PDB file of C-alpha atoms and ligand atoms in Angstrom:
ATOM      1  CA  MET P  23     -12.563 -27.111   8.832  1.00 54.00           C
ATOM      2  CA  SER P  24     -13.910 -24.066   6.980  1.00 66.00           C
ATOM      3  CA  THR P  25     -17.077 -24.408   4.956  1.00 85.00           C
ATOM      4  CA  TYR P  26     -14.979 -24.084   1.810  1.00 84.00           C
ATOM      5  CA  SER P  27     -12.680 -27.048   2.567  1.00 86.00           C
ATOM      6  CA  GLN P  28     -15.672 -28.979   3.900  1.00 90.00           C
ATOM      7  CA  ARG P  29     -17.478 -28.429   0.607  1.00 92.00           C
ATOM      8  CA  VAL P  30     -14.458 -29.583  -1.403  1.00 94.00           C
ATOM      9  CA  ALA P  31     -14.031 -32.641   0.862  1.00 95.00           C
ATOM     10  CA  ASP P  32     -17.736 -33.529   0.539  1.00 95.00           C
ATOM     11  CA  ASN P  33     -17.465 -33.327  -3.241  1.00 96.00           C
ATOM     12  CA  ILE P  34     -14.285 -35.336  -3.728  1.00 96.00           C
ATOM     13  CA  LEU P  35     -13.891 -37.841  -0.895  1.00 97.00           C
ATOM     14  CA  PRO P  36     -16.936 -40.010  -1.740  1.00 96.00           C
ATOM     15  CA  PHE P  37     -15.374 -40.630  -5.184  1.00 97.00           C
ATOM     16  CA  SER P  38     -11.821 -41.235  -3.928  1.00 97.00           C
ATOM     17  CA  VAL P  39     -10.164 -44.222  -2.267  1.00 97.00           C
ATOM     18  CA  SER P  40      -8.252 -42.145   0.276  1.00 96.00           C
ATOM     19  CA  CYS P  41     -10.295 -40.450   2.998  1.00 93.00           C
ATOM     20  CA  THR P  42      -8.123 -37.387   3.612  1.00 93.00           C
ATOM     21  CA  LEU P  43      -7.918 -34.337   1.370  1.00 90.00           C
ATOM     22  CA  PRO P  44      -4.346 -33.925   0.123  1.00 90.00           C
ATOM     23  CA  GLU P  45      -4.033 -37.714  -0.289  1.00 95.00           C
ATOM     24  CA  ALA P  46      -7.295 -38.001  -2.245  1.00 96.00           C
ATOM     25  CA  PHE P  47      -6.175 -35.382  -4.767  1.00 96.00           C
ATOM     26  CA  LYS P  48      -3.178 -37.532  -5.713  1.00 96.00           C
ATOM     27  CA  GLU P  49      -5.647 -39.986  -7.284  1.00 98.00           C
ATOM     28  CA  TRP P  50      -7.047 -37.328  -9.645  1.00 98.00           C
ATOM     29  CA  TYR P  51      -5.778 -36.032 -12.986  1.00 98.00           C
ATOM     30  CA  PHE P  52      -6.904 -33.616 -15.688  1.00 98.00           C
ATOM     31  CA  THR P  53      -8.208 -35.614 -18.688  1.00 98.00           C
ATOM     32  CA  ASP P  54      -7.515 -32.810 -21.258  1.00 96.00           C
ATOM     33  CA  ASN P  55     -11.264 -32.597 -21.918  1.00 96.00           C
ATOM     34  CA  ILE P  56     -12.629 -29.067 -21.839  1.00 96.00           C
ATOM     35  CA  GLU P  57     -16.061 -27.708 -22.452  1.00 94.00           C
ATOM     36  CA  ASP P  58     -16.961 -24.160 -23.464  1.00 92.00           C
ATOM     37  CA  HIS P  59     -20.492 -23.410 -22.253  1.00 91.00           C
ATOM     38  CA  VAL P  60     -20.410 -19.973 -23.981  1.00 86.00           C
ATOM     39  CA  ILE P  61     -22.406 -18.421 -21.153  1.00 87.00           C
ATOM     40  CA  ALA P  62     -20.468 -18.062 -17.888  1.00 89.00           C
ATOM     41  CA  ASN P  63     -23.041 -19.709 -15.693  1.00 92.00           C
ATOM     42  CA  GLU P  64     -21.615 -23.113 -14.777  1.00 95.00           C
ATOM     43  CA  GLU P  65     -20.619 -24.394 -11.381  1.00 96.00           C
ATOM     44  CA  CYS P  66     -17.292 -25.968 -10.351  1.00 97.00           C
ATOM     45  CA  GLU P  67     -18.201 -29.440  -9.090  1.00 97.00           C
ATOM     46  CA  LEU P  68     -15.361 -29.243  -6.587  1.00 95.00           C
ATOM     47  CA  CYS P  69     -15.782 -25.904  -4.798  1.00 94.00           C
ATOM     48  CA  ASN P  70     -19.286 -25.060  -6.099  1.00 93.00           C
ATOM     49  CA  GLN P  71     -18.029 -21.716  -7.334  1.00 88.00           C
ATOM     50  CA  GLU P  72     -20.496 -20.456  -9.903  1.00 83.00           C
ATOM     51  CA  GLN P  73     -20.315 -18.534 -13.163  1.00 90.00           C
ATOM     52  CA  LEU P  74     -17.689 -20.535 -14.962  1.00 94.00           C
ATOM     53  CA  ARG P  75     -17.659 -20.430 -18.734  1.00 92.00           C
ATOM     54  CA  TYR P  76     -15.101 -23.228 -19.137  1.00 94.00           C
ATOM     55  CA  HIS P  77     -15.278 -26.644 -17.547  1.00 96.00           C
ATOM     56  CA  PHE P  78     -12.183 -28.861 -17.203  1.00 98.00           C
ATOM     57  CA  GLU P  79     -12.683 -32.572 -16.609  1.00 98.00           C
ATOM     58  CA  ILE P  80     -10.783 -34.345 -13.838  1.00 98.00           C
ATOM     59  CA  LYS P  81     -10.876 -38.097 -13.264  1.00 98.00           C
ATOM     60  CA  ASN P  82      -9.987 -40.461 -10.443  1.00 98.00           C
ATOM     61  CA  ARG P  83      -7.724 -43.244 -11.716  1.00 97.00           C
ATOM     62  CA  HIS P  84      -9.046 -45.796  -9.180  1.00 97.00           C
ATOM     63  CA  THR P  85     -12.790 -45.102  -9.095  1.00 97.00           C
ATOM     64  CA  ASN P  86     -13.054 -43.747 -12.689  1.00 97.00           C
ATOM     65  CA  HIS P  87     -15.380 -41.067 -11.378  1.00 98.00           C
ATOM     66  CA  HIS P  88     -15.104 -37.690 -13.099  1.00 98.00           C
ATOM     67  CA  LEU P  89     -15.943 -34.104 -12.162  1.00 98.00           C
ATOM     68  CA  TRP P  90     -16.201 -30.884 -14.182  1.00 98.00           C
ATOM     69  CA  VAL P  91     -14.247 -28.159 -12.429  1.00 97.00           C
ATOM     70  CA  GLY P  92     -12.697 -24.709 -12.903  1.00 96.00           C
ATOM     71  CA  SER P  93      -9.042 -24.436 -13.963  1.00 95.00           C
ATOM     72  CA  SER P  94      -8.145 -22.540 -10.776  1.00 94.00           C
ATOM     73  CA  CYS P  95      -9.184 -25.547  -8.661  1.00 95.00           C
ATOM     74  CA  ILE P  96      -6.918 -27.837 -10.712  1.00 96.00           C
ATOM     75  CA  LEU P  97      -3.988 -25.599  -9.777  1.00 96.00           C
ATOM     76  CA  ARG P  98      -5.104 -24.872  -6.214  1.00 94.00           C
ATOM     77  CA  PHE P  99      -5.450 -28.555  -5.308  1.00 94.00           C
ATOM     78  CA  LYS P 100      -2.517 -29.727  -7.451  1.00 94.00           C
ATOM     79  CA  VAL P 101      -4.620 -32.105  -9.537  1.00 97.00           C
ATOM     80  CA  GLN P 102      -2.145 -33.868 -11.843  1.00 97.00           C
ATOM     81  CA  VAL P 103      -1.747 -32.376 -15.314  1.00 98.00           C
ATOM     82  CA  PHE P 104       0.122 -34.320 -17.994  1.00 98.00           C
ATOM     83  CA  GLU P 105       1.695 -33.426 -21.305  1.00 96.00           C
ATOM     84  CA  ASN P 106       2.518 -36.379 -23.591  1.00 95.00           C
ATOM     85  CA  GLY P 107       2.476 -38.692 -20.604  1.00 94.00           C
ATOM     86  CA  THR P 108       4.806 -36.533 -18.468  1.00 97.00           C
ATOM     87  CA  LEU P 109       3.561 -35.105 -15.188  1.00 97.00           C
ATOM     88  CA  LEU P 110       3.914 -31.302 -15.196  1.00 98.00           C
ATOM     89  CA  ASN P 111       5.013 -29.140 -12.276  1.00 96.00           C
ATOM     90  CA  VAL P 112       2.559 -26.467 -11.101  1.00 94.00           C
ATOM     91  CA  GLU P 113       4.142 -23.742 -13.228  1.00 96.00           C
ATOM     92  CA  ASP P 114       3.983 -25.786 -16.445  1.00 97.00           C
ATOM     93  CA  ALA P 115       0.490 -27.033 -15.589  1.00 97.00           C
ATOM     94  CA  SER P 116      -0.599 -23.414 -15.254  1.00 97.00           C
ATOM     95  CA  LYS P 117       0.969 -22.589 -18.638  1.00 97.00           C
ATOM     96  CA  LYS P 118      -0.799 -25.541 -20.255  1.00 97.00           C
ATOM     97  CA  LEU P 119      -4.199 -24.512 -18.864  1.00 97.00           C
ATOM     98  CA  ASP P 120      -3.615 -20.901 -19.974  1.00 95.00           C
ATOM     99  CA  LYS P 121      -2.734 -22.121 -23.466  1.00 96.00           C
ATOM    100  CA  LEU P 122      -5.917 -24.210 -23.624  1.00 96.00           C
ATOM    101  CA  LYS P 123      -8.013 -21.246 -22.524  1.00 93.00           C
ATOM    102  CA  LYS P 124      -6.344 -19.001 -25.100  1.00 94.00           C
ATOM    103  CA  LYS P 125      -7.105 -21.603 -27.784  1.00 94.00           C
ATOM    104  CA  MET P 126     -10.756 -21.759 -26.704  1.00 94.00           C
ATOM    105  CA  ARG P 127     -11.031 -17.971 -26.830  1.00 93.00           C
ATOM    106  CA  GLN P 128      -9.569 -17.975 -30.350  1.00 95.00           C
ATOM    107  CA  ASP P 129     -11.941 -20.760 -31.428  1.00 95.00           C
ATOM    108  CA  SER P 130     -14.868 -18.790 -30.063  1.00 94.00           C
ATOM    109  CA  CYS P 131     -13.761 -15.723 -32.100  1.00 96.00           C
ATOM    110  CA  VAL P 132     -13.452 -17.875 -35.248  1.00 96.00           C
ATOM    111  CA  ASN P 133     -16.944 -19.293 -34.667  1.00 95.00           C
ATOM    112  CA  SER P 134     -18.433 -15.791 -34.294  1.00 95.00           C
ATOM    113  CA  LEU P 135     -16.645 -14.586 -37.436  1.00 96.00           C
ATOM    114  CA  LYS P 136     -17.765 -17.627 -39.453  1.00 96.00           C
ATOM    115  CA  LYS P 137     -21.348 -17.209 -38.326  1.00 95.00           C
ATOM    116  CA  LEU P 138     -21.244 -13.515 -39.229  1.00 95.00           C
ATOM    117  CA  ALA P 139     -19.708 -14.192 -42.650  1.00 93.00           C
ATOM    118  CA  SER P 140     -22.471 -16.720 -43.365  1.00 93.00           C
ATOM    119  CA  GLN P 141     -25.212 -14.269 -42.340  1.00 93.00           C
ATOM    120  CA  GLU P 142     -23.944 -11.254 -44.211  1.00 93.00           C
ATOM    121  CA  SER P 143     -22.268 -11.292 -47.602  1.00 91.00           C
ATOM    122  CA  ASN P 144     -19.638  -8.604 -47.223  1.00 91.00           C
ATOM    123  CA  SER P 145     -16.060  -8.691 -48.482  1.00 94.00           C
ATOM    124  CA  ILE P 146     -14.744  -6.791 -45.420  1.00 94.00           C
ATOM    125  CA  LEU P 147     -16.107  -9.521 -43.150  1.00 95.00           C
ATOM    126  CA  ALA P 148     -14.851 -12.342 -45.384  1.00 95.00           C
ATOM    127  CA  ASN P 149     -11.388 -10.738 -45.386  1.00 96.00           C
ATOM    128  CA  ALA P 150     -11.490 -10.187 -41.627  1.00 96.00           C
ATOM    129  CA  LEU P 151     -12.202 -13.911 -41.109  1.00 96.00           C
ATOM    130  CA  GLU P 152      -9.360 -14.908 -43.396  1.00 97.00           C
ATOM    131  CA  PHE P 153      -7.031 -12.385 -41.727  1.00 97.00           C
ATOM    132  CA  TYR P 154      -7.973 -13.585 -38.229  1.00 97.00           C
ATOM    133  CA  LEU P 155      -7.440 -17.262 -39.143  1.00 97.00           C
ATOM    134  CA  LYS P 156      -3.961 -16.404 -40.358  1.00 97.00           C
ATOM    135  CA  ASN P 157      -2.850 -13.893 -37.708  1.00 96.00           C
ATOM    136  CA  LYS P 158      -5.109 -14.492 -34.644  1.00 96.00           C
ATOM    137  CA  TYR P 159      -5.730 -10.757 -34.397  1.00 97.00           C
ATOM    138  CA  LEU P 160      -7.620  -8.012 -36.249  1.00 97.00           C
ATOM    139  CA  THR P 161      -6.577  -4.555 -37.409  1.00 97.00           C
ATOM    140  CA  PRO P 162      -8.300  -1.637 -35.629  1.00 98.00           C
ATOM    141  CA  ARG P 163     -10.520  -0.949 -38.638  1.00 97.00           C
ATOM    142  CA  GLN P 164     -11.477  -4.602 -39.054  1.00 97.00           C
ATOM    143  CA  ALA P 165     -12.269  -4.824 -35.342  1.00 97.00           C
ATOM    144  CA  PHE P 166     -14.671  -1.890 -35.577  1.00 97.00           C
ATOM    145  CA  VAL P 167     -16.558  -3.358 -38.574  1.00 97.00           C
ATOM    146  CA  VAL P 168     -16.607  -6.848 -37.034  1.00 97.00           C
ATOM    147  CA  PHE P 169     -17.942  -5.708 -33.619  1.00 97.00           C
ATOM    148  CA  TRP P 170     -20.487  -3.420 -35.215  1.00 96.00           C
ATOM    149  CA  ARG P 171     -21.821  -6.169 -37.521  1.00 96.00           C
ATOM    150  CA  LEU P 172     -21.684  -8.848 -34.801  1.00 96.00           C
ATOM    151  CA  SER P 173     -23.848  -6.642 -32.579  1.00 95.00           C
ATOM    152  CA  THR P 174     -26.260  -5.713 -35.381  1.00 95.00           C
ATOM    153  CA  ASN P 175     -26.675  -9.373 -36.363  1.00 94.00           C
ATOM    154  CA  LYS P 176     -26.943 -10.407 -32.701  1.00 93.00           C
ATOM    155  CA  VAL P 177     -24.183 -12.991 -33.063  1.00 93.00           C
ATOM    156  CA  ASP P 178     -22.923 -14.229 -29.686  1.00 87.00           C
ATOM    157  CA  HIS P 179     -19.386 -12.938 -29.150  1.00 91.00           C
ATOM    158  CA  CYS P 180     -17.027 -11.694 -26.485  1.00 90.00           C
ATOM    159  CA  PRO P 181     -15.164  -8.550 -27.721  1.00 92.00           C
ATOM    160  CA  SER P 182     -12.423  -8.953 -25.097  1.00 93.00           C
ATOM    161  CA  PHE P 183     -11.487 -12.358 -26.608  1.00 95.00           C
ATOM    162  CA  PHE P 184     -10.362 -10.647 -29.821  1.00 96.00           C
ATOM    163  CA  LYS P 185      -6.907  -9.149 -30.083  1.00 96.00           C
ATOM    164  CA  VAL P 186      -6.133  -6.012 -32.075  1.00 97.00           C
ATOM    165  CA  SER P 187      -2.702  -5.381 -33.546  1.00 97.00           C
ATOM    166  CA  LEU P 188      -1.047  -1.950 -33.492  1.00 97.00           C
ATOM    167  CA  LYS P 189       2.298  -3.311 -34.664  1.00 96.00           C
ATOM    168  CA  LYS P 190       2.291  -1.449 -37.960  1.00 97.00           C
ATOM    169  CA  ASP P 191       2.403   2.351 -38.166  1.00 97.00           C
ATOM    170  CA  LYS P 192      -0.643   2.162 -40.411  1.00 97.00           C
ATOM    171  CA  TYR P 193      -2.665   0.478 -37.649  1.00 98.00           C
ATOM    172  CA  LYS P 194      -1.511   3.070 -35.105  1.00 98.00           C
ATOM    173  CA  ASN P 195      -2.493   5.819 -37.502  1.00 97.00           C
ATOM    174  CA  ASP P 196      -5.903   4.238 -38.087  1.00 97.00           C
ATOM    175  CA  LEU P 197      -6.478   4.183 -34.338  1.00 98.00           C
ATOM    176  CA  ARG P 198      -5.358   7.806 -34.003  1.00 97.00           C
ATOM    177  CA  GLU P 199      -7.779   8.995 -36.692  1.00 98.00           C
ATOM    178  CA  MET P 200     -10.696   6.808 -35.648  1.00 98.00           C
ATOM    179  CA  PRO P 201     -13.853   8.592 -34.434  1.00 98.00           C
ATOM    180  CA  LEU P 202     -14.239   8.222 -30.673  1.00 97.00           C
ATOM    181  CA  GLU P 203     -17.395   6.069 -30.774  1.00 96.00           C
ATOM    182  CA  ARG P 204     -15.558   3.551 -32.937  1.00 97.00           C
ATOM    183  CA  VAL P 205     -12.581   3.564 -30.582  1.00 97.00           C
ATOM    184  CA  HIS P 206     -15.011   2.862 -27.739  1.00 97.00           C
ATOM    185  CA  MET P 207     -16.455  -0.045 -29.679  1.00 96.00           C
ATOM    186  CA  ILE P 208     -13.059  -1.758 -29.990  1.00 97.00           C
ATOM    187  CA  TRP P 209     -11.940  -0.701 -26.474  1.00 97.00           C
ATOM    188  CA  PRO P 210     -12.667  -4.132 -24.841  1.00 96.00           C
ATOM    189  CA  ALA P 211     -10.266  -5.787 -27.307  1.00 97.00           C
ATOM    190  CA  LEU P 212      -7.397  -3.369 -26.557  1.00 97.00           C
ATOM    191  CA  SER P 213      -4.644  -4.282 -24.102  1.00 97.00           C
ATOM    192  CA  SER P 214      -3.746  -1.872 -21.306  1.00 97.00           C
ATOM    193  CA  SER P 215      -0.728  -0.542 -23.233  1.00 97.00           C
ATOM    194  CA  GLN P 216      -2.883  -0.094 -26.342  1.00 97.00           C
ATOM    195  CA  ARG P 217      -5.455   1.825 -24.276  1.00 97.00           C
ATOM    196  CA  LYS P 218      -2.649   4.033 -22.964  1.00 97.00           C
ATOM    197  CA  LEU P 219      -1.623   4.788 -26.534  1.00 97.00           C
ATOM    198  CA  ALA P 220      -5.255   5.540 -27.479  1.00 97.00           C
ATOM    199  CA  ARG P 221      -5.422   8.068 -24.630  1.00 97.00           C
ATOM    200  CA  LYS P 222      -2.161   9.610 -25.844  1.00 97.00           C
ATOM    201  CA  TYR P 223      -3.891  10.106 -29.219  1.00 97.00           C
ATOM    202  CA  GLY P 224      -6.588  12.111 -27.416  1.00 97.00           C
ATOM    203  CA  HIS P 225      -9.227   9.378 -27.119  1.00 97.00           C
ATOM    204  CA  THR P 226     -11.022   9.118 -23.794  1.00 96.00           C
ATOM    205  CA  THR P 227     -11.766   5.959 -21.800  1.00 95.00           C
ATOM    206  CA  PRO P 228     -15.380   4.834 -22.306  1.00 94.00           C
ATOM    207  CA  GLU P 229     -17.624   5.336 -19.283  1.00 89.00           C
ATOM    208  CA  SER P 230     -18.343   2.030 -17.628  1.00 76.00           C
ATOM    209  CA  LYS P 231     -21.935   0.943 -17.975  1.00 59.00           C
TER     210      LYS P 231
HETATM  211 ZN1   ZN W 328     -13.589 -24.812  -8.060  1.00 58.37          ZN
END
């Protein structure tokens, strides 16, 4: 057995009834409890992989023991995932976990925006919060102001969790006319197709730090 499977076996078998790996995993299910540790520095209690930001709780239905693991291990080891009491296939389980992660990223953006709005009285920021709550994305101009003020106020945030919309011509135009250093500030929030469009407008890719 490789060290990896040995590690997983050592972590799960003592808390399972069955003493072989695929059998033991049939006793475990995802409890729907998730924890956002904000800093990606947590360990998966199954494979001991480090630097996880999100922990997903799995529980053994016979021993009641629980472990905090990464979402990839839930899928890799086919830990049972339920939706309204129905067992999901791997594809739907993966969709459910992705949806939960997306929700956590949005919540983290809302928390950063709320904290910023409470620290700085500024109508642009208040409007950006309201706009984000309604649409789950920012306009290019809002994104620039938000990232700039979040950094200045040292509010914990992850720019890549925010989404920027270029759906309206006005937003595209704003991106086209934006000074390069501002474009670079919102770059982490742009999708690959949005970055392609930015380059078409003559903006360059920021140098990686
Ligand atoms: Zn893991």
